[in-house]
PDB file of C-alpha atoms in Angstrom:
ATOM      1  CA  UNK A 208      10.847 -97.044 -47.344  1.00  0.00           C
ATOM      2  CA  UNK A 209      10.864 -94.410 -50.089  1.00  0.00           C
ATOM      3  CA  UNK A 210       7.349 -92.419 -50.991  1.00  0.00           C
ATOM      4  CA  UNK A 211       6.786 -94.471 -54.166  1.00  0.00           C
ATOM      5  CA  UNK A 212       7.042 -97.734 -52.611  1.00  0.00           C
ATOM      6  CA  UNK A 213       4.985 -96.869 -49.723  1.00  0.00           C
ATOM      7  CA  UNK A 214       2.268 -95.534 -52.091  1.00  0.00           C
ATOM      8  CA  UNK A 215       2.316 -98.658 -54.219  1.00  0.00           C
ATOM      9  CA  UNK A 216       1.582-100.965 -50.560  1.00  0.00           C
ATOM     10  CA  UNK A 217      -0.934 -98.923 -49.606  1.00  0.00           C
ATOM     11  CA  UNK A 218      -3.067 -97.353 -52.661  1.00  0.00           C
ATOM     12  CA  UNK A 219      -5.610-100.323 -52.583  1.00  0.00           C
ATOM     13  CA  UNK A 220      -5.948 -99.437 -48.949  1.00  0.00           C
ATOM     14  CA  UNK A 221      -9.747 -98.505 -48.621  1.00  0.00           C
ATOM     15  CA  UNK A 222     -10.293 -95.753 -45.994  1.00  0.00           C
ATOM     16  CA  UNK A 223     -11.429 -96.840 -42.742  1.00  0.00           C
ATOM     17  CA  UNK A 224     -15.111 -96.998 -41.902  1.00  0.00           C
ATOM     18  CA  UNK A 225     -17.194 -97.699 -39.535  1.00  0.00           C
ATOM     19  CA  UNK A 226     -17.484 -99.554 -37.116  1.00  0.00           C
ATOM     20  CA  UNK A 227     -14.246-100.045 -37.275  1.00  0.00           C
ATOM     21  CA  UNK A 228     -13.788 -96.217 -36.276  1.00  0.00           C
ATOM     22  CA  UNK A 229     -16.103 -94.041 -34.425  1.00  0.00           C
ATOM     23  CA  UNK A 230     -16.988 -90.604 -35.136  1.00  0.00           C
ATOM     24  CA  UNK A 231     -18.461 -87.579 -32.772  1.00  0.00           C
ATOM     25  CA  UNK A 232     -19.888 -84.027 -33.138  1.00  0.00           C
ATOM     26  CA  UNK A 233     -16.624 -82.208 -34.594  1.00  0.00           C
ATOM     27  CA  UNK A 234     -15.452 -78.409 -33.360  1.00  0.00           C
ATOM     28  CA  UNK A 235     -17.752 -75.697 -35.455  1.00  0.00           C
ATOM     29  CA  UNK A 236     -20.718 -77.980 -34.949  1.00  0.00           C
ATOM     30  CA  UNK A 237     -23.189 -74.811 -34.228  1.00  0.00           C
ATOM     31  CA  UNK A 238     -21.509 -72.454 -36.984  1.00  0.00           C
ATOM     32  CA  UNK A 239     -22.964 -74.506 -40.321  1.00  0.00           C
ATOM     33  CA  UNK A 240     -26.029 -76.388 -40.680  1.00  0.00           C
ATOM     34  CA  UNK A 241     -27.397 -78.973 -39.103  1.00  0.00           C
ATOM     35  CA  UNK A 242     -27.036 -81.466 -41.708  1.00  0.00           C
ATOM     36  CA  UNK A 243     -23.291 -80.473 -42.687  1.00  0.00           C
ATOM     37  CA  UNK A 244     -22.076 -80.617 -39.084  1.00  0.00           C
ATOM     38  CA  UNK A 245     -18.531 -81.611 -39.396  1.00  0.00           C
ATOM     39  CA  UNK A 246     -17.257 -85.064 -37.155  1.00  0.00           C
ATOM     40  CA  UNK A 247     -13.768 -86.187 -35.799  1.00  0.00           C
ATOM     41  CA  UNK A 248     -12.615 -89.250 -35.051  1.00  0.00           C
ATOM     42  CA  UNK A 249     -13.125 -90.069 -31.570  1.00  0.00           C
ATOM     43  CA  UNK A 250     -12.179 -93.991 -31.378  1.00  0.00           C
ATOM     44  CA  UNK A 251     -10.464 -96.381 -33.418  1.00  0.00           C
ATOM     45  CA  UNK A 252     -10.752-100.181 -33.470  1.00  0.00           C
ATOM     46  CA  UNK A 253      -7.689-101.889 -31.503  1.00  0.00           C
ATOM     47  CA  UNK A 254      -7.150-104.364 -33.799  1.00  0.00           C
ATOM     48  CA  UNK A 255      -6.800-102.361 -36.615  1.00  0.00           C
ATOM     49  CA  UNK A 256      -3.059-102.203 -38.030  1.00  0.00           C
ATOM     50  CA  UNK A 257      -2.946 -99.812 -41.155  1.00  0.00           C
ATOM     51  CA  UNK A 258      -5.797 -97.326 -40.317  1.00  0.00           C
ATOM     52  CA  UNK A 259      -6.081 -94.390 -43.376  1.00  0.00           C
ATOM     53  CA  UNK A 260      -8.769 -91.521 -42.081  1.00  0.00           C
ATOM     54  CA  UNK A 261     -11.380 -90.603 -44.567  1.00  0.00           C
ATOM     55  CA  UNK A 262     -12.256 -86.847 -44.937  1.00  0.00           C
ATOM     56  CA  UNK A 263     -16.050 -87.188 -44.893  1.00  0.00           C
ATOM     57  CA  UNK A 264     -18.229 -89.121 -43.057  1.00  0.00           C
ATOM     58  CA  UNK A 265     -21.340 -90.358 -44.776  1.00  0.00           C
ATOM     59  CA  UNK A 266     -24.834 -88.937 -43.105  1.00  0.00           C
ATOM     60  CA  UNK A 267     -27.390 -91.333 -43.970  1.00  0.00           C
ATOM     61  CA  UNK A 268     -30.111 -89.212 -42.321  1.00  0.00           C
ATOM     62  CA  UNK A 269     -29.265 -86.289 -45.254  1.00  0.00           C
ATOM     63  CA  UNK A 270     -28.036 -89.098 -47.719  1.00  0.00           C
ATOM     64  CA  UNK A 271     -24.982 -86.843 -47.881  1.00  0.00           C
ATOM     65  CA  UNK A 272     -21.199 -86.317 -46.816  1.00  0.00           C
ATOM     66  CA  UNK A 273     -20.306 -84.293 -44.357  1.00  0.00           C
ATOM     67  CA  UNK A 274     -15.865 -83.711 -43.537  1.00  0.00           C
ATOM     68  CA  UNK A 275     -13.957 -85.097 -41.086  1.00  0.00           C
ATOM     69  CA  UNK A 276     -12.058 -82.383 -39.798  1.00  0.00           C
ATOM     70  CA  UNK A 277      -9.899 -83.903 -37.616  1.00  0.00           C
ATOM     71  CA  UNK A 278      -9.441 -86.730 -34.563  1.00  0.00           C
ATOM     72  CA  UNK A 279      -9.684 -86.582 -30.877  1.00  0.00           C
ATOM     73  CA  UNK A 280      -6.191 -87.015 -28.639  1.00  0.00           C
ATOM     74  CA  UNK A 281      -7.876 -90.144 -27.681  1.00  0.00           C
ATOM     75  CA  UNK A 282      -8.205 -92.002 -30.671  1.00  0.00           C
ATOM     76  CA  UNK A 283      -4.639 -93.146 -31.096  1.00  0.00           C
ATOM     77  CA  UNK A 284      -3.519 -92.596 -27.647  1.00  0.00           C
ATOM     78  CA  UNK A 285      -1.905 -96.031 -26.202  1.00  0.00           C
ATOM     79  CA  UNK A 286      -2.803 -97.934 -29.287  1.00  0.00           C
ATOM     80  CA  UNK A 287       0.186-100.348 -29.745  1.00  0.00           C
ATOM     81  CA  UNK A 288      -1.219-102.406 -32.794  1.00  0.00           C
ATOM     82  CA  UNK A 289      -1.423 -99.995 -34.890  1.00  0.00           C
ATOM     83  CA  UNK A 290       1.558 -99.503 -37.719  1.00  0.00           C
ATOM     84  CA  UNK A 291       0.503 -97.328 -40.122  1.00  0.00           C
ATOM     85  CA  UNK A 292      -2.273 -93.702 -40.339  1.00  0.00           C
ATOM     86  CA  UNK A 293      -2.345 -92.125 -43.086  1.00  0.00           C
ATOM     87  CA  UNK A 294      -3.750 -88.712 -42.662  1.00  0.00           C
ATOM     88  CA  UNK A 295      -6.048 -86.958 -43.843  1.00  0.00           C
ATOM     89  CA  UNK A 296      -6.086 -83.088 -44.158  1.00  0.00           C
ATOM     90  CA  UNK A 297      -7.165 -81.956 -40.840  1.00  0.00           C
ATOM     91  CA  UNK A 298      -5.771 -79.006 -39.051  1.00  0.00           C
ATOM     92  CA  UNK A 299      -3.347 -77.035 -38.171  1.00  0.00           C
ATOM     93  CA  UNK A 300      -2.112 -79.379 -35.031  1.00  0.00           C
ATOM     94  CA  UNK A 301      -1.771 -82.480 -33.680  1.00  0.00           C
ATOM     95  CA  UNK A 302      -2.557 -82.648 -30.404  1.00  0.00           C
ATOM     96  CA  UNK A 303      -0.824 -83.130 -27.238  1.00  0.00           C
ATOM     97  CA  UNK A 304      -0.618 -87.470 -27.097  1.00  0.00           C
ATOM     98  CA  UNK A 305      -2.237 -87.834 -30.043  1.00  0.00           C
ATOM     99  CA  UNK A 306       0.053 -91.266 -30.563  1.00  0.00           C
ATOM    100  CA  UNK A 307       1.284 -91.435 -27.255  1.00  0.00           C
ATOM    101  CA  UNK A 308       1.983 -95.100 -26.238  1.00  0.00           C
ATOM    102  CA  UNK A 309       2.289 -96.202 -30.096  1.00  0.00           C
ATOM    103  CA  UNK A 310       5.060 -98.679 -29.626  1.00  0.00           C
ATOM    104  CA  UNK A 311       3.783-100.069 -33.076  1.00  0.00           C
ATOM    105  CA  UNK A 312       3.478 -97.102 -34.951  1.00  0.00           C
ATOM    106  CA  UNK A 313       6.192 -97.142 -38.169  1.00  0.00           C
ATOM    107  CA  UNK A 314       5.125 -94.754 -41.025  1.00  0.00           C
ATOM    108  CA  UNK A 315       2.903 -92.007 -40.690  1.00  0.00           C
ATOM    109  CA  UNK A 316       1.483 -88.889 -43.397  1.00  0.00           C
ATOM    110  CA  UNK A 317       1.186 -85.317 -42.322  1.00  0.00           C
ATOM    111  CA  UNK A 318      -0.252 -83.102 -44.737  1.00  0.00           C
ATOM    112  CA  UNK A 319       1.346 -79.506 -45.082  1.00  0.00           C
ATOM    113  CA  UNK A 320      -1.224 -77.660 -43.480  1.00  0.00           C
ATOM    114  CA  UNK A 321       0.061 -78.838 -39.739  1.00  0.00           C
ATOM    115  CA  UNK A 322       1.702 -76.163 -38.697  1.00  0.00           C
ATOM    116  CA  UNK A 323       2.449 -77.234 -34.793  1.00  0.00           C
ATOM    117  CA  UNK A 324       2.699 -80.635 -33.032  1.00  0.00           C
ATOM    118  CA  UNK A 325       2.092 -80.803 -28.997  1.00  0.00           C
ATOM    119  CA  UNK A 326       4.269 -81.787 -26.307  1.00  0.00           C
ATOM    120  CA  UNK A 327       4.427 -85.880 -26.228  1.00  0.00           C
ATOM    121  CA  UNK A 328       2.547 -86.128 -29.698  1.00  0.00           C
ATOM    122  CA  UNK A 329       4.611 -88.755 -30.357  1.00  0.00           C
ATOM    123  CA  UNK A 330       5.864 -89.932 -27.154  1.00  0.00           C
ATOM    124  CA  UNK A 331       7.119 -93.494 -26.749  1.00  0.00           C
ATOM    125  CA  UNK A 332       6.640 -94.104 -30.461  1.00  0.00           C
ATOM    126  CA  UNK A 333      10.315 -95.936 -30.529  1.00  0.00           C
ATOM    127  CA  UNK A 334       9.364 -97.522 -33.850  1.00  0.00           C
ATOM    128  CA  UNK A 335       8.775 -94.579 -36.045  1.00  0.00           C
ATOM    129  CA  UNK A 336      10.833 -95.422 -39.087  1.00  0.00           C
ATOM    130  CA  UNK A 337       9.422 -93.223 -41.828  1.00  0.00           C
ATOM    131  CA  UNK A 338       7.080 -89.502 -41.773  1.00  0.00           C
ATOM    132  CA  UNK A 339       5.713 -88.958 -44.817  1.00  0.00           C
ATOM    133  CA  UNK A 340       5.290 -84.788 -45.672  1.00  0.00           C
ATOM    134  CA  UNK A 341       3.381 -83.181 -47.933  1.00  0.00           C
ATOM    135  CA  UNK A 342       5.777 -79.824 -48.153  1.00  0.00           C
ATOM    136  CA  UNK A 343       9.202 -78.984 -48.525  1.00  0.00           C
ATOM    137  CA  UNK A 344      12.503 -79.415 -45.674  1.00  0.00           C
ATOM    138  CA  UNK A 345      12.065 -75.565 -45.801  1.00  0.00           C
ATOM    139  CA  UNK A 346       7.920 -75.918 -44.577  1.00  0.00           C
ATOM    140  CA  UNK A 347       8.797 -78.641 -42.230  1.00  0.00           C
ATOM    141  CA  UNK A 348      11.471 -76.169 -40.648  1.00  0.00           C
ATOM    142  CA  UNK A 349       8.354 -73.728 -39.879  1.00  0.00           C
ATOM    143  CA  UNK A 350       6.405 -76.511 -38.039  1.00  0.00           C
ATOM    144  CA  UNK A 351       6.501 -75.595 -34.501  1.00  0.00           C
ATOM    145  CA  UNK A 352       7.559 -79.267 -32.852  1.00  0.00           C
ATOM    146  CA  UNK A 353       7.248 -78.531 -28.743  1.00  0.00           C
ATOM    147  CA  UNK A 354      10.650 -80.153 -27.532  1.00  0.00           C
ATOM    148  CA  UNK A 355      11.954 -77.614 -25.597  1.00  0.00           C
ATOM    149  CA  UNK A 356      11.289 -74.784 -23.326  1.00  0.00           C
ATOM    150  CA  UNK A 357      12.903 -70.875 -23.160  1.00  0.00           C
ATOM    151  CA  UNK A 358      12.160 -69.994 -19.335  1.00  0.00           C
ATOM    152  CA  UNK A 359      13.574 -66.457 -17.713  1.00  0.00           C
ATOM    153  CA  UNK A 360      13.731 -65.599 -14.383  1.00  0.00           C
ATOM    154  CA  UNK A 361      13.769 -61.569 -13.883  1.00  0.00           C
ATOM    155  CA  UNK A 362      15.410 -59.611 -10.663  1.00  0.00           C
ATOM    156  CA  UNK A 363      14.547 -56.475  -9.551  1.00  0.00           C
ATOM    157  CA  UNK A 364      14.157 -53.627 -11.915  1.00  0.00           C
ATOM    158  CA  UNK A 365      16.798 -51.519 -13.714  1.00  0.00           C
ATOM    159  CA  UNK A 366      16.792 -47.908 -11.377  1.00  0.00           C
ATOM    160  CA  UNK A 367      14.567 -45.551 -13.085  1.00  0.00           C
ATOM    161  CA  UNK A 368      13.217 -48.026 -16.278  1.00  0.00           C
ATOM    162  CA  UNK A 369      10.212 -50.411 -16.631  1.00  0.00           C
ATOM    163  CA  UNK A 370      13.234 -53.009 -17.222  1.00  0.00           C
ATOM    164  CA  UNK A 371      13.816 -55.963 -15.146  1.00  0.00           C
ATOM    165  CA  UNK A 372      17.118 -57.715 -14.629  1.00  0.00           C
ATOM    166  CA  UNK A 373      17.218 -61.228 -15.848  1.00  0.00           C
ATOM    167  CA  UNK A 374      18.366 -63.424 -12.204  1.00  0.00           C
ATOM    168  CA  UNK A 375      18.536 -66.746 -14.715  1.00  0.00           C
ATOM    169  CA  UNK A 376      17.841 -68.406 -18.070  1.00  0.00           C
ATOM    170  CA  UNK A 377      17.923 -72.016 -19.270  1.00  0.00           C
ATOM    171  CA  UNK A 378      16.457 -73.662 -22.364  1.00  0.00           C
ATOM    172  CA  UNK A 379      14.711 -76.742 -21.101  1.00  0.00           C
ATOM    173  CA  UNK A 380      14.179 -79.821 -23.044  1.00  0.00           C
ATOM    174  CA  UNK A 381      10.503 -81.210 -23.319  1.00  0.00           C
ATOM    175  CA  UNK A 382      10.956 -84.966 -23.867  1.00  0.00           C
ATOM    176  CA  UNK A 383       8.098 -87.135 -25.832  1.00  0.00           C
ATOM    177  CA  UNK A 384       8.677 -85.745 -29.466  1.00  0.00           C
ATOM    178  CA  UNK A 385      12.095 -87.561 -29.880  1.00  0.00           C
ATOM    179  CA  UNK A 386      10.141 -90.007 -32.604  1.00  0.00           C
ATOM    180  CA  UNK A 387      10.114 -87.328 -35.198  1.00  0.00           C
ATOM    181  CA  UNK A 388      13.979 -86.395 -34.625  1.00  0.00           C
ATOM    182  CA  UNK A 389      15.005 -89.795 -35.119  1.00  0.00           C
ATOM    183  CA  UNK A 390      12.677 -91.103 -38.007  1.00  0.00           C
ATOM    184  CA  UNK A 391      13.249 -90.392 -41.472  1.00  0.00           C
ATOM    185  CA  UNK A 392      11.696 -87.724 -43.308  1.00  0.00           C
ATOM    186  CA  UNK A 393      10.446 -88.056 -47.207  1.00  0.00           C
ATOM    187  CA  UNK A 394       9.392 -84.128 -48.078  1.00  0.00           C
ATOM    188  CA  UNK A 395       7.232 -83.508 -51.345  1.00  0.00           C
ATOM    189  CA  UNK A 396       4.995 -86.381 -50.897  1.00  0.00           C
ATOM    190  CA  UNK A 397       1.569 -86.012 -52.520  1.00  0.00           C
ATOM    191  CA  UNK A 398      -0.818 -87.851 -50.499  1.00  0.00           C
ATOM    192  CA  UNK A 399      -3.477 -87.755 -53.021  1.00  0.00           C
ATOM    193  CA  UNK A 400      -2.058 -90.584 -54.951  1.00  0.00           C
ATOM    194  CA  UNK A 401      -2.705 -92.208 -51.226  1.00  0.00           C
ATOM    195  CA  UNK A 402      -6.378 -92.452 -53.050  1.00  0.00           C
ATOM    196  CA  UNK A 403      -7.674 -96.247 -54.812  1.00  0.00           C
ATOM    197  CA  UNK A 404      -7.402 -96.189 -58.304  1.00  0.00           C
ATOM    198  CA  UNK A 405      -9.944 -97.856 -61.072  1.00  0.00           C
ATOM    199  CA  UNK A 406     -12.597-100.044 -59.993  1.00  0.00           C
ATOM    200  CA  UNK A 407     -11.831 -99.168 -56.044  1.00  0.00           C
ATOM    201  CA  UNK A 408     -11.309 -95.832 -56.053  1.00  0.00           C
ATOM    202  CA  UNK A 409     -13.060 -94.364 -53.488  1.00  0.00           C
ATOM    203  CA  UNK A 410     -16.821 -92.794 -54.001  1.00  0.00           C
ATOM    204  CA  UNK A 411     -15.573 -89.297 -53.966  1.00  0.00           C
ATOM    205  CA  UNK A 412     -12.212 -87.288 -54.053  1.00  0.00           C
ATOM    206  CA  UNK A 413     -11.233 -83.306 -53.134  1.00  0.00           C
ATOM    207  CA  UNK A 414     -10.343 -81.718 -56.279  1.00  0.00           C
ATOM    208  CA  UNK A 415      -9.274 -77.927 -55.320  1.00  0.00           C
ATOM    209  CA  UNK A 416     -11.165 -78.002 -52.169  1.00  0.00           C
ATOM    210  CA  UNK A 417     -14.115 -79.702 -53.971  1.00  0.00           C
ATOM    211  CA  UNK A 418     -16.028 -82.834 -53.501  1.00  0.00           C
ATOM    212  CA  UNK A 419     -16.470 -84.323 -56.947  1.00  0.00           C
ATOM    213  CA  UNK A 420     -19.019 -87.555 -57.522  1.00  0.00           C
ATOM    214  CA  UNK A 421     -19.524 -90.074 -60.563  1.00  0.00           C
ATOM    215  CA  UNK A 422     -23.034 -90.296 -61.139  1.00  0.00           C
ATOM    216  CA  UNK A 423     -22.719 -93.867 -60.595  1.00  0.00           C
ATOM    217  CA  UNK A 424     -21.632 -93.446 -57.365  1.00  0.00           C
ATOM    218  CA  UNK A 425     -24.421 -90.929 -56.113  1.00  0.00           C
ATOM    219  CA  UNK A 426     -26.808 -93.241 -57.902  1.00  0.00           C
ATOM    220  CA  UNK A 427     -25.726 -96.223 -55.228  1.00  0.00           C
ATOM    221  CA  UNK A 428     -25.523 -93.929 -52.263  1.00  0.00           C
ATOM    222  CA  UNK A 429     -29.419 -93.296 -52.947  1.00  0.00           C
ATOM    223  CA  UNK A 430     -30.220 -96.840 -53.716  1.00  0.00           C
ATOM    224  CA  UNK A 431     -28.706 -97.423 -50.015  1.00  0.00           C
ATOM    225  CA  UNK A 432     -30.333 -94.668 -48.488  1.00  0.00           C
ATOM    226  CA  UNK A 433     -33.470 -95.319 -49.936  1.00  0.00           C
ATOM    227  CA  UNK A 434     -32.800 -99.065 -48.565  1.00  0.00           C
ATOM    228  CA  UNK A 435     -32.455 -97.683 -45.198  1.00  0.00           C
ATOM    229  CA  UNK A 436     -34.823 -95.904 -44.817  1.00  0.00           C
ATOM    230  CA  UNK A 437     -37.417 -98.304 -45.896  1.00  0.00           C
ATOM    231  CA  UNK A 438     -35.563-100.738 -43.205  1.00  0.00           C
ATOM    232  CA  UNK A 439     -36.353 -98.203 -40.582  1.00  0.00           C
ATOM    233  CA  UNK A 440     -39.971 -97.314 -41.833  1.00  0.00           C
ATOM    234  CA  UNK A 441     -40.788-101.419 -41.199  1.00  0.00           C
TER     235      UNK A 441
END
């Protein structure tokens, strides 16, 4: 499926929330404030086919969003329901069996900041059809996809140098990437159009590496909040 079809099936796709996913304490917890502590993902709901990851995570203690900066190895791990994840802009990696086990899984985003995907990231994942890249073939060349192995094994030393003799070396093959080689991949793809449009477009969007809000919006989010909080105060 080209990127222009696949954005028009999923662009009234509303990000996943809770409780259909679950979030935990993310990595650089203690290095910002308490109240803009960033989360991952840590669990998604099994039933779930299409799941798109949000980039913030609302904090209703600070009536404020905080990011999403990425998803534990867990979350996806054996999940063979799910078809589609749209992601968001993490990281730099995808873990070691992130999707390992996804038997379902057949179109997938990666944003062009990964720059290196584990061993068996995508192991098992026979239905990949379709990857879905934010940079060029040329950036995709410079991800660092662990399928293989450079091992050297050195003899006794050259007489009268630091320098060993090599006794043998082999380039192994790591298996459990082989989805990736096999799928097709769509380069230039600008996930932002990912995002709702008109009357369900989400609450907030990054602009330039900024969060911007309609007035509207932050208007409701208080009106909740306040609602809350009142609920809790009972």
């Amino acid at each position: 499926m080209i990127y222009s079809e696949y954005v028009e099936l999923m662009r009234d796709r509303a990000f996943t929330e809770p409780p259909l996913i679950t979030y935990t304490r993310g990595w650089g917890a203690m290095l910002s404030r308490a109240d803009e502590w960033p989360y991952i993902v840590s669990k998604v709901d099994p039933v779930l086919d299409v799941v798109k990851l949000p980039p913030y995570r609302l904090n209703k203690d600070k009536g404020k969003y905080v990011h999403v900066t990425g998803f534990d190895s867990s979350a996806f791990k054996e999940n063979e329901q799910v078809t589609d994840i749209i992601m968001a802009r993490y990281g730099q990696t995808i873990g070691t069996e992130s999707f390992s086990g996804g038997i379902g899984l057949k179109r997938i985003t990666i944003p062009k900041c990964v720059k290196r995907i584990e061993e068996n990231a995508f192991k098992n994942c026979e239905r990949l059809e379709d990857v879905y890249y934010e940079g060029t073939l040329e950036d995709w060349r410079k991800i660092e996809i662990v399928s293989e192995k450079y091992e050297v094994e050195f003899g006794e030393f050259y007489p009268g140098t630091p320098i060993q003799k090599i006794r043998n070396a082999e380039l192994r093959h790591i298996p459990g990437n082989e989805a990736l080689f096999r799928a097709t991949i769509h380069f230039n793809c600008d996930l932002d159009e990912m995002i709702p449009h008109g009357e369900e477009r989400m609450l907030h969007s990054y602009m330039k590496g900024k969060m911007s809000v309609r007035a509207s919006d932050f208007e409701k989010w208080k009106t909740e909040l306040t609602s809350d909080l009142e609920g809790i105060g009972q």
